[in-house]
mmCIF file of C-alpha atoms in Angstrom:
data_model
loop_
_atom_site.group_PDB
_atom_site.id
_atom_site.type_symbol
_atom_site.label_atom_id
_atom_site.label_comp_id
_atom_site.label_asym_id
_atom_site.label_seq_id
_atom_site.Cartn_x
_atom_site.Cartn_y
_atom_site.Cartn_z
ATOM 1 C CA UNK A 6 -25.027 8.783 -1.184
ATOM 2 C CA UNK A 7 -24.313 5.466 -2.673
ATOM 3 C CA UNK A 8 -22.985 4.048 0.530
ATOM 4 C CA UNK A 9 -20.196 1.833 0.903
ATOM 5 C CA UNK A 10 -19.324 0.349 -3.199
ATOM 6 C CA UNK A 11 -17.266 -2.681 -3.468
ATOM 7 C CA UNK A 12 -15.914 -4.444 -6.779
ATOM 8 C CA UNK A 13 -16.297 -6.780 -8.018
ATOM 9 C CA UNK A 14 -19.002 -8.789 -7.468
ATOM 10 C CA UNK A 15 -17.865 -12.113 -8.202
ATOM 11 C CA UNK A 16 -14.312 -13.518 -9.389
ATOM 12 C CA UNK A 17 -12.934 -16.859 -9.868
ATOM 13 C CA UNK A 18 -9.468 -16.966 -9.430
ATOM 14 C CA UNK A 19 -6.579 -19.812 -9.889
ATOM 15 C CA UNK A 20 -4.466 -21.103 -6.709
ATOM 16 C CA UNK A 21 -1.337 -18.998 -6.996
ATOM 17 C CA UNK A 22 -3.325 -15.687 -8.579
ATOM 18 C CA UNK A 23 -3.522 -12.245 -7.411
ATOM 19 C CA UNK A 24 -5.947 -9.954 -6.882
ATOM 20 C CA UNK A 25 -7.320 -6.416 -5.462
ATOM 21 C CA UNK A 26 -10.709 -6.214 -3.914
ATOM 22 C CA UNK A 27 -12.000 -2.742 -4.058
ATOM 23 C CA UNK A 28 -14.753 -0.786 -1.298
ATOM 24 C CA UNK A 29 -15.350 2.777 -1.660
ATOM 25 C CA UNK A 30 -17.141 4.517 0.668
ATOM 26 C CA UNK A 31 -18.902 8.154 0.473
ATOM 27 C CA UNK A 32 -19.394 9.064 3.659
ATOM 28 C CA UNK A 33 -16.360 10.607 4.761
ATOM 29 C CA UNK A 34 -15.826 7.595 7.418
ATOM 30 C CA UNK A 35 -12.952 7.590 8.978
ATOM 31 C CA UNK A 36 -12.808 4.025 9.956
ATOM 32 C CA UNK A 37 -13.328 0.783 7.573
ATOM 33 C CA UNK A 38 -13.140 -2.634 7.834
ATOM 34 C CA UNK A 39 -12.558 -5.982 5.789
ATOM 35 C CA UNK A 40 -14.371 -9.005 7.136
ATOM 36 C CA UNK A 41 -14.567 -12.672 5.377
ATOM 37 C CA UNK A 42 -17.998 -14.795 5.996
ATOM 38 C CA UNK A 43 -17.733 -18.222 5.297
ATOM 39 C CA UNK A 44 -21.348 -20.553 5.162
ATOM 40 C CA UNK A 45 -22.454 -20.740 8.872
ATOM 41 C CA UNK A 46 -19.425 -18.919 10.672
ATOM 42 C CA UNK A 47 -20.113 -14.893 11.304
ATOM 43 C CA UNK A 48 -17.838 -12.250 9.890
ATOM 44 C CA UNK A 49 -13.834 -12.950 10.917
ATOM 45 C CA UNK A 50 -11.924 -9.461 10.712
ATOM 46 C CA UNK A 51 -8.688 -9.584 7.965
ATOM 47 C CA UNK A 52 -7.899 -5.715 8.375
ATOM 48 C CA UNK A 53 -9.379 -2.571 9.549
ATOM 49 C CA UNK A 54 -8.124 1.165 9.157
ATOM 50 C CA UNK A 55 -8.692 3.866 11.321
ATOM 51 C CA UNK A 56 -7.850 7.080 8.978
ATOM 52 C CA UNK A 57 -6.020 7.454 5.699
ATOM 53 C CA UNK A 58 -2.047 6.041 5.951
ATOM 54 C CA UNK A 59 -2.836 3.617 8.847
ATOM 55 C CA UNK A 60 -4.324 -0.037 9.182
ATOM 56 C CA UNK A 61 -3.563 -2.864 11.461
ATOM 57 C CA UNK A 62 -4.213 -6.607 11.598
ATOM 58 C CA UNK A 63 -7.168 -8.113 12.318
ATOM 59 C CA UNK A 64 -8.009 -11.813 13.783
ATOM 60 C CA UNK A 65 -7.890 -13.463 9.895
ATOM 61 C CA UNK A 66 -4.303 -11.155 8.239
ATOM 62 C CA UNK A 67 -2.742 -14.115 6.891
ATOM 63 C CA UNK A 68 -2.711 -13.936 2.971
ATOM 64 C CA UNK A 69 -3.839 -10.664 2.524
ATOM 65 C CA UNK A 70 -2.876 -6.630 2.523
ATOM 66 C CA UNK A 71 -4.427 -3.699 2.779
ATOM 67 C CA UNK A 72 -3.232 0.203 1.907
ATOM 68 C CA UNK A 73 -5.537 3.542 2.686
ATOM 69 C CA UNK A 74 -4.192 5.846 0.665
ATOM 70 C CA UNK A 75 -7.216 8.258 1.014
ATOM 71 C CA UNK A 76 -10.140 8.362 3.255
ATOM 72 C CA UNK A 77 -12.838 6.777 0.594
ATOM 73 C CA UNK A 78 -10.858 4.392 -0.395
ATOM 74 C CA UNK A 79 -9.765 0.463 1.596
ATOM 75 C CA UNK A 80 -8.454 -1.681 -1.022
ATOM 76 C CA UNK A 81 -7.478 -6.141 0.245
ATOM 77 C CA UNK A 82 -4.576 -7.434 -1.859
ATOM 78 C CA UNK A 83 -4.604 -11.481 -2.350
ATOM 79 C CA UNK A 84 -0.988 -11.926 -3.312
ATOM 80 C CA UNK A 85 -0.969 -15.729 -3.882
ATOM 81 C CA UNK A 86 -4.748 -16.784 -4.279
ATOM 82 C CA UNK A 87 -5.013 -20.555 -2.029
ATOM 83 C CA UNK A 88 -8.557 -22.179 -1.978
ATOM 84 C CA UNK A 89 -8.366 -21.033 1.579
ATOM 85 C CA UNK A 90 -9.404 -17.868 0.536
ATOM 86 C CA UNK A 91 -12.433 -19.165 -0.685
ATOM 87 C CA UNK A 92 -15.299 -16.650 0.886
ATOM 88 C CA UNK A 93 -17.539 -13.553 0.575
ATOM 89 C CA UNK A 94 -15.784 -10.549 1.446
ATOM 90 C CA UNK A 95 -17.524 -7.388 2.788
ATOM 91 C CA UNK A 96 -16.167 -3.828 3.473
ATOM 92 C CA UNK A 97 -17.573 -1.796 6.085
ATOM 93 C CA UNK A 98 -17.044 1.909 7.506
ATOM 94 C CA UNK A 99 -17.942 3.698 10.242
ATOM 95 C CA UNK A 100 -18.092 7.108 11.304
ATOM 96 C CA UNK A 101 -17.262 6.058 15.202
ATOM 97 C CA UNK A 102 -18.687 9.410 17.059
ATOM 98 C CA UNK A 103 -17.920 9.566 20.857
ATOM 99 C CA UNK A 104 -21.021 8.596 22.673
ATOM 100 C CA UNK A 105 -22.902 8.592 20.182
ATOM 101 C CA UNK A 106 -23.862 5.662 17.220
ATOM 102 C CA UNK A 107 -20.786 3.215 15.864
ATOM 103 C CA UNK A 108 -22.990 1.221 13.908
ATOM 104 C CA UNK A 109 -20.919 0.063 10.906
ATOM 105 C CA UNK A 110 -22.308 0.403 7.280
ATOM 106 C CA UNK A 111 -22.012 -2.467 4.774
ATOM 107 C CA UNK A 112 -20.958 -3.340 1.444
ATOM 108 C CA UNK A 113 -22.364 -5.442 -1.128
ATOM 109 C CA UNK A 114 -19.615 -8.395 -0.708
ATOM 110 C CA UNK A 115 -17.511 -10.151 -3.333
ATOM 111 C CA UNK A 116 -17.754 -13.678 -3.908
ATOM 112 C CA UNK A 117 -14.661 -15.103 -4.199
ATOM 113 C CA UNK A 118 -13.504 -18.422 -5.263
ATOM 114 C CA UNK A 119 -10.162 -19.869 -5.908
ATOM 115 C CA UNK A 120 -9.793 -22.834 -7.730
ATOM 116 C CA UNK B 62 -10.608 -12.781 24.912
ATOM 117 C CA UNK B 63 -13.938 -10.931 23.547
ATOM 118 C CA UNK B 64 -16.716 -14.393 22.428
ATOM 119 C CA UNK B 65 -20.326 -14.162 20.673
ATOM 120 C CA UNK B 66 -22.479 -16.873 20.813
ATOM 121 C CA UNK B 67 -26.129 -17.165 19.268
ATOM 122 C CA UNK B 68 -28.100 -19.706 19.802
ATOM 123 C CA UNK B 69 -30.410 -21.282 17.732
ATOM 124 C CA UNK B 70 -28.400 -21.795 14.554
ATOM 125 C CA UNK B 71 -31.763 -21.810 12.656
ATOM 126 C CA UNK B 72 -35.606 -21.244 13.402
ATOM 127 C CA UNK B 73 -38.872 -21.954 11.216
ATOM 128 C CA UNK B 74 -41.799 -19.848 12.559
ATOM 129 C CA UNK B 75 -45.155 -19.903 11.094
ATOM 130 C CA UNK B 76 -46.413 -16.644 10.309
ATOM 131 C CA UNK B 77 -47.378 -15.188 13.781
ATOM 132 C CA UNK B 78 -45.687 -17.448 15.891
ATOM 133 C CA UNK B 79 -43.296 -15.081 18.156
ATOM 134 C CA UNK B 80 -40.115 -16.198 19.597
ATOM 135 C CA UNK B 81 -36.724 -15.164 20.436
ATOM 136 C CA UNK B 82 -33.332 -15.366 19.490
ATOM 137 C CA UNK B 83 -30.431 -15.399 22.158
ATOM 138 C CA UNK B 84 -27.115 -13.568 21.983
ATOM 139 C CA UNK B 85 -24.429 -14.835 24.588
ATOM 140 C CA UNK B 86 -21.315 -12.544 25.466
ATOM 141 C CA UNK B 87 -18.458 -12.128 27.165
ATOM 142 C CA UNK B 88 -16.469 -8.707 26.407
ATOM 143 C CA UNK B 89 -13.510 -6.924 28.342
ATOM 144 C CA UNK B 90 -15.851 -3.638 28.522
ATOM 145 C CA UNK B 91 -18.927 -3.379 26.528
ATOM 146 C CA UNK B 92 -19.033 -0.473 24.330
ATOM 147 C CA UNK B 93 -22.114 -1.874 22.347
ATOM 148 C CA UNK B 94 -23.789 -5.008 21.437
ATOM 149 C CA UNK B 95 -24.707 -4.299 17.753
ATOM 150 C CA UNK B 96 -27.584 -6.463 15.910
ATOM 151 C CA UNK B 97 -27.961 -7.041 12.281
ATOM 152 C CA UNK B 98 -29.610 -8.613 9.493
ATOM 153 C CA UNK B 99 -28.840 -10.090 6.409
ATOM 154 C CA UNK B 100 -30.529 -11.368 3.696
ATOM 155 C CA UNK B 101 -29.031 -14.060 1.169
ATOM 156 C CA UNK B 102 -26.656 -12.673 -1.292
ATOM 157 C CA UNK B 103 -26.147 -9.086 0.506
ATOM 158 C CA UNK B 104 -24.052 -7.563 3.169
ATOM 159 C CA UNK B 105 -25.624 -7.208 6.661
ATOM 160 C CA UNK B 106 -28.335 -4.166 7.609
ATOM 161 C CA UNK B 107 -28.160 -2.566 11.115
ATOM 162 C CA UNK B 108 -30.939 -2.658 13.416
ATOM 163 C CA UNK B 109 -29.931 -1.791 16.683
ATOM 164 C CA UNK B 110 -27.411 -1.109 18.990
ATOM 165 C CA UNK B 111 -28.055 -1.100 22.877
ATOM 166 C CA UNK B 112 -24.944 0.350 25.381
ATOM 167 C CA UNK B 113 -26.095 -0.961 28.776
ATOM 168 C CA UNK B 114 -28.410 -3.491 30.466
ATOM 169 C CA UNK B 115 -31.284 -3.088 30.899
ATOM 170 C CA UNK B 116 -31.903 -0.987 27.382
ATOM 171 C CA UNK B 117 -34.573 -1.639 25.291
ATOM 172 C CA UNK B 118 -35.330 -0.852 21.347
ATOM 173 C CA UNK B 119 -37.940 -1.938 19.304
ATOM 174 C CA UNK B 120 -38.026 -1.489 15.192
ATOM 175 C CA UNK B 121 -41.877 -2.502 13.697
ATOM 176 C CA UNK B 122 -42.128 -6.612 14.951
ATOM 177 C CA UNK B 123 -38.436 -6.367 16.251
ATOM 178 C CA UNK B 124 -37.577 -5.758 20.328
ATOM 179 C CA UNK B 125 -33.828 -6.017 21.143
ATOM 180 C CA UNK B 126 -32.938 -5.721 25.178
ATOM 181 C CA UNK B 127 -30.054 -6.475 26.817
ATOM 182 C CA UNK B 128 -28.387 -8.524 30.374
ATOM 183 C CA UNK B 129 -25.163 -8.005 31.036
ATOM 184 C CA UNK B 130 -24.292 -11.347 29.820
ATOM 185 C CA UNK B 131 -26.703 -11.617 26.578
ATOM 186 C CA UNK B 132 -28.768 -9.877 24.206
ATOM 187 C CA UNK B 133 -32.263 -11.215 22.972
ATOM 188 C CA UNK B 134 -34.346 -10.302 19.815
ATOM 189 C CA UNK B 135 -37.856 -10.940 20.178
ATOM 190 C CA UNK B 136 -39.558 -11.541 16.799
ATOM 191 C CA UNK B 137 -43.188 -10.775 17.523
ATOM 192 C CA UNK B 138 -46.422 -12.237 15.010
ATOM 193 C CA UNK B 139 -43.142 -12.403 12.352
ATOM 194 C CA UNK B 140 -43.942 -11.989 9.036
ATOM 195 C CA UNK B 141 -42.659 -13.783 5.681
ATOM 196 C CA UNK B 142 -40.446 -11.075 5.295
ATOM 197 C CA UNK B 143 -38.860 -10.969 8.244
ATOM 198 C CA UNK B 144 -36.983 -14.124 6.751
ATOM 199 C CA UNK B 145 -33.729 -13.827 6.846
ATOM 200 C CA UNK B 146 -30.039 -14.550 8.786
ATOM 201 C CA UNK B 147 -29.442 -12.054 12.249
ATOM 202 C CA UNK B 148 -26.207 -11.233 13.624
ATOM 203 C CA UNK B 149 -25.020 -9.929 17.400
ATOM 204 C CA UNK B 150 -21.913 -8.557 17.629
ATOM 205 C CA UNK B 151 -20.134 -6.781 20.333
ATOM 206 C CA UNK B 152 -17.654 -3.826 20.635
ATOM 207 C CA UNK B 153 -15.263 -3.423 23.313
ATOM 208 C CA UNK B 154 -14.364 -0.288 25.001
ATOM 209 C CA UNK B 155 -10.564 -0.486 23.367
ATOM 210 C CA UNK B 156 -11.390 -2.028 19.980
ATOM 211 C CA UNK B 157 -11.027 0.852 17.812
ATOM 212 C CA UNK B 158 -14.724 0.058 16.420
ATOM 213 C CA UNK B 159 -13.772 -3.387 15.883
ATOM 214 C CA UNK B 160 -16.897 -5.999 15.743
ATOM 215 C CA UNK B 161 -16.659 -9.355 17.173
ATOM 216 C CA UNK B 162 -19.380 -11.322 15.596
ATOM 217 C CA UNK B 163 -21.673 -14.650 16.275
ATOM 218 C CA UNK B 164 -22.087 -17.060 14.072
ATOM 219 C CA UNK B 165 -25.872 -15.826 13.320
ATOM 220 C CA UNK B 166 -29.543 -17.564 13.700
ATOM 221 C CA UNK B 167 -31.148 -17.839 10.107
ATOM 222 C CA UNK B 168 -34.629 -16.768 10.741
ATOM 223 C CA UNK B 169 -37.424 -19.021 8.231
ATOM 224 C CA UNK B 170 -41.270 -17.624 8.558
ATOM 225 C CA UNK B 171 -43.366 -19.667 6.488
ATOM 226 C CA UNK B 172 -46.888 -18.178 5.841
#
């Protein structure tokens, strides 16, 4: 298994650009999650799904979207890049088993920075 | 509303110099308290998770245990690789798997 996947690694973008963050996972998770991490804060939820066709809002939406069209994949949509958005980006998943183990399984991250 | 404090921000051990780092909660209903590592550049590892006080788990030099207000991870004789940045987070009973993390304690062992 390859684990959670997420592409790319690193992008630059321009104030005012778009762009789609992928995370694959292989698990056959029902549940994933996007979190930012900006230097010294911990991970601030943007979106998190709970099965394919529905997501909800997380503490940090603003500026971004999310779709889960299927279960492997949770792509984040940055319709109108503002140096805001400036952060690593991580996808997790989980397979969230009753009474047993939630522990969530992490991506890689993508370094983003909008200039 | 669901808070995750860890105190210190940073620690520099010498090789075989125990100590502990401190995980402060406060959570509607704790599902889990969830600790994690990361190392620069990559996205966080899991470690543990405990679901009530009083629980214990240890992993090699690492012992996690748990209060029903906080969370400690005991770092005993740490090792140059045990380096790196450690993160609490809770879940609450109605979160849907949602996380709520701390900020993290970056973890230096210098030999």
């Amino acid at each position: 298994n390859a684990g959670v996947t997420q592409t790319p690694k690193f992008r630059i973008l321009k104030i005012g650009q778009s762009m789609t963050l992928q995370c694959t996972q292989d698990m056959n998770h029902n549940y994933m999650y996007w979190y930012r991490q900006d230097p010294g804060m911990g991970l601030k939820l943007i979106y998190y799904s709970v099965g394919a066709g529905i997501t909800d809002k997380g503490e940090v939406p603003n500026g971004y979207n999310v779709s889960r069209s299927t279960t492997e994949d949770f792509p984040l949509r940055l319709e109108l890049a503002a140096p805001s958005q400036t952060s690593v980006y991580f996808c997790a998943s989980s397979p969230i088993e009753r009474g047993g183990n939630n522990e969530q399984f992490f991506g890689p991250g993508t370094r983003l920075t909008v200039l | 509303e669901d808070q995750v404090t860890q105190s210190p921000e940073a620690l520099r051990l010498q090789e075989g110099e125990s100590s502990s780092l401190n995980c402060s909660y406060t959570v509607s209903g704790l599902r889990g308290l969830f600790w994690y590592r990361q190392d620069p550049g990559k996205g966080p590892g899991f470690l543990f998770t405990l679901y009530s006080a009083g629980e214990e788990k240890e992993k090699e030099r690492l012992k996690a245990t748990l209060t029903k207000k906080e969370s400690f991870l005991h770092i005993t004789a740490p090792k140059p690789e045990d380096s790196a940045t450690y993160l609490c987070a809770v879940q609450a009973t109605d979160s849907w798997g949602k996380l709520q993390f701390g900020a993290g304690t970056q973890v230096v062992v210098t030999p």
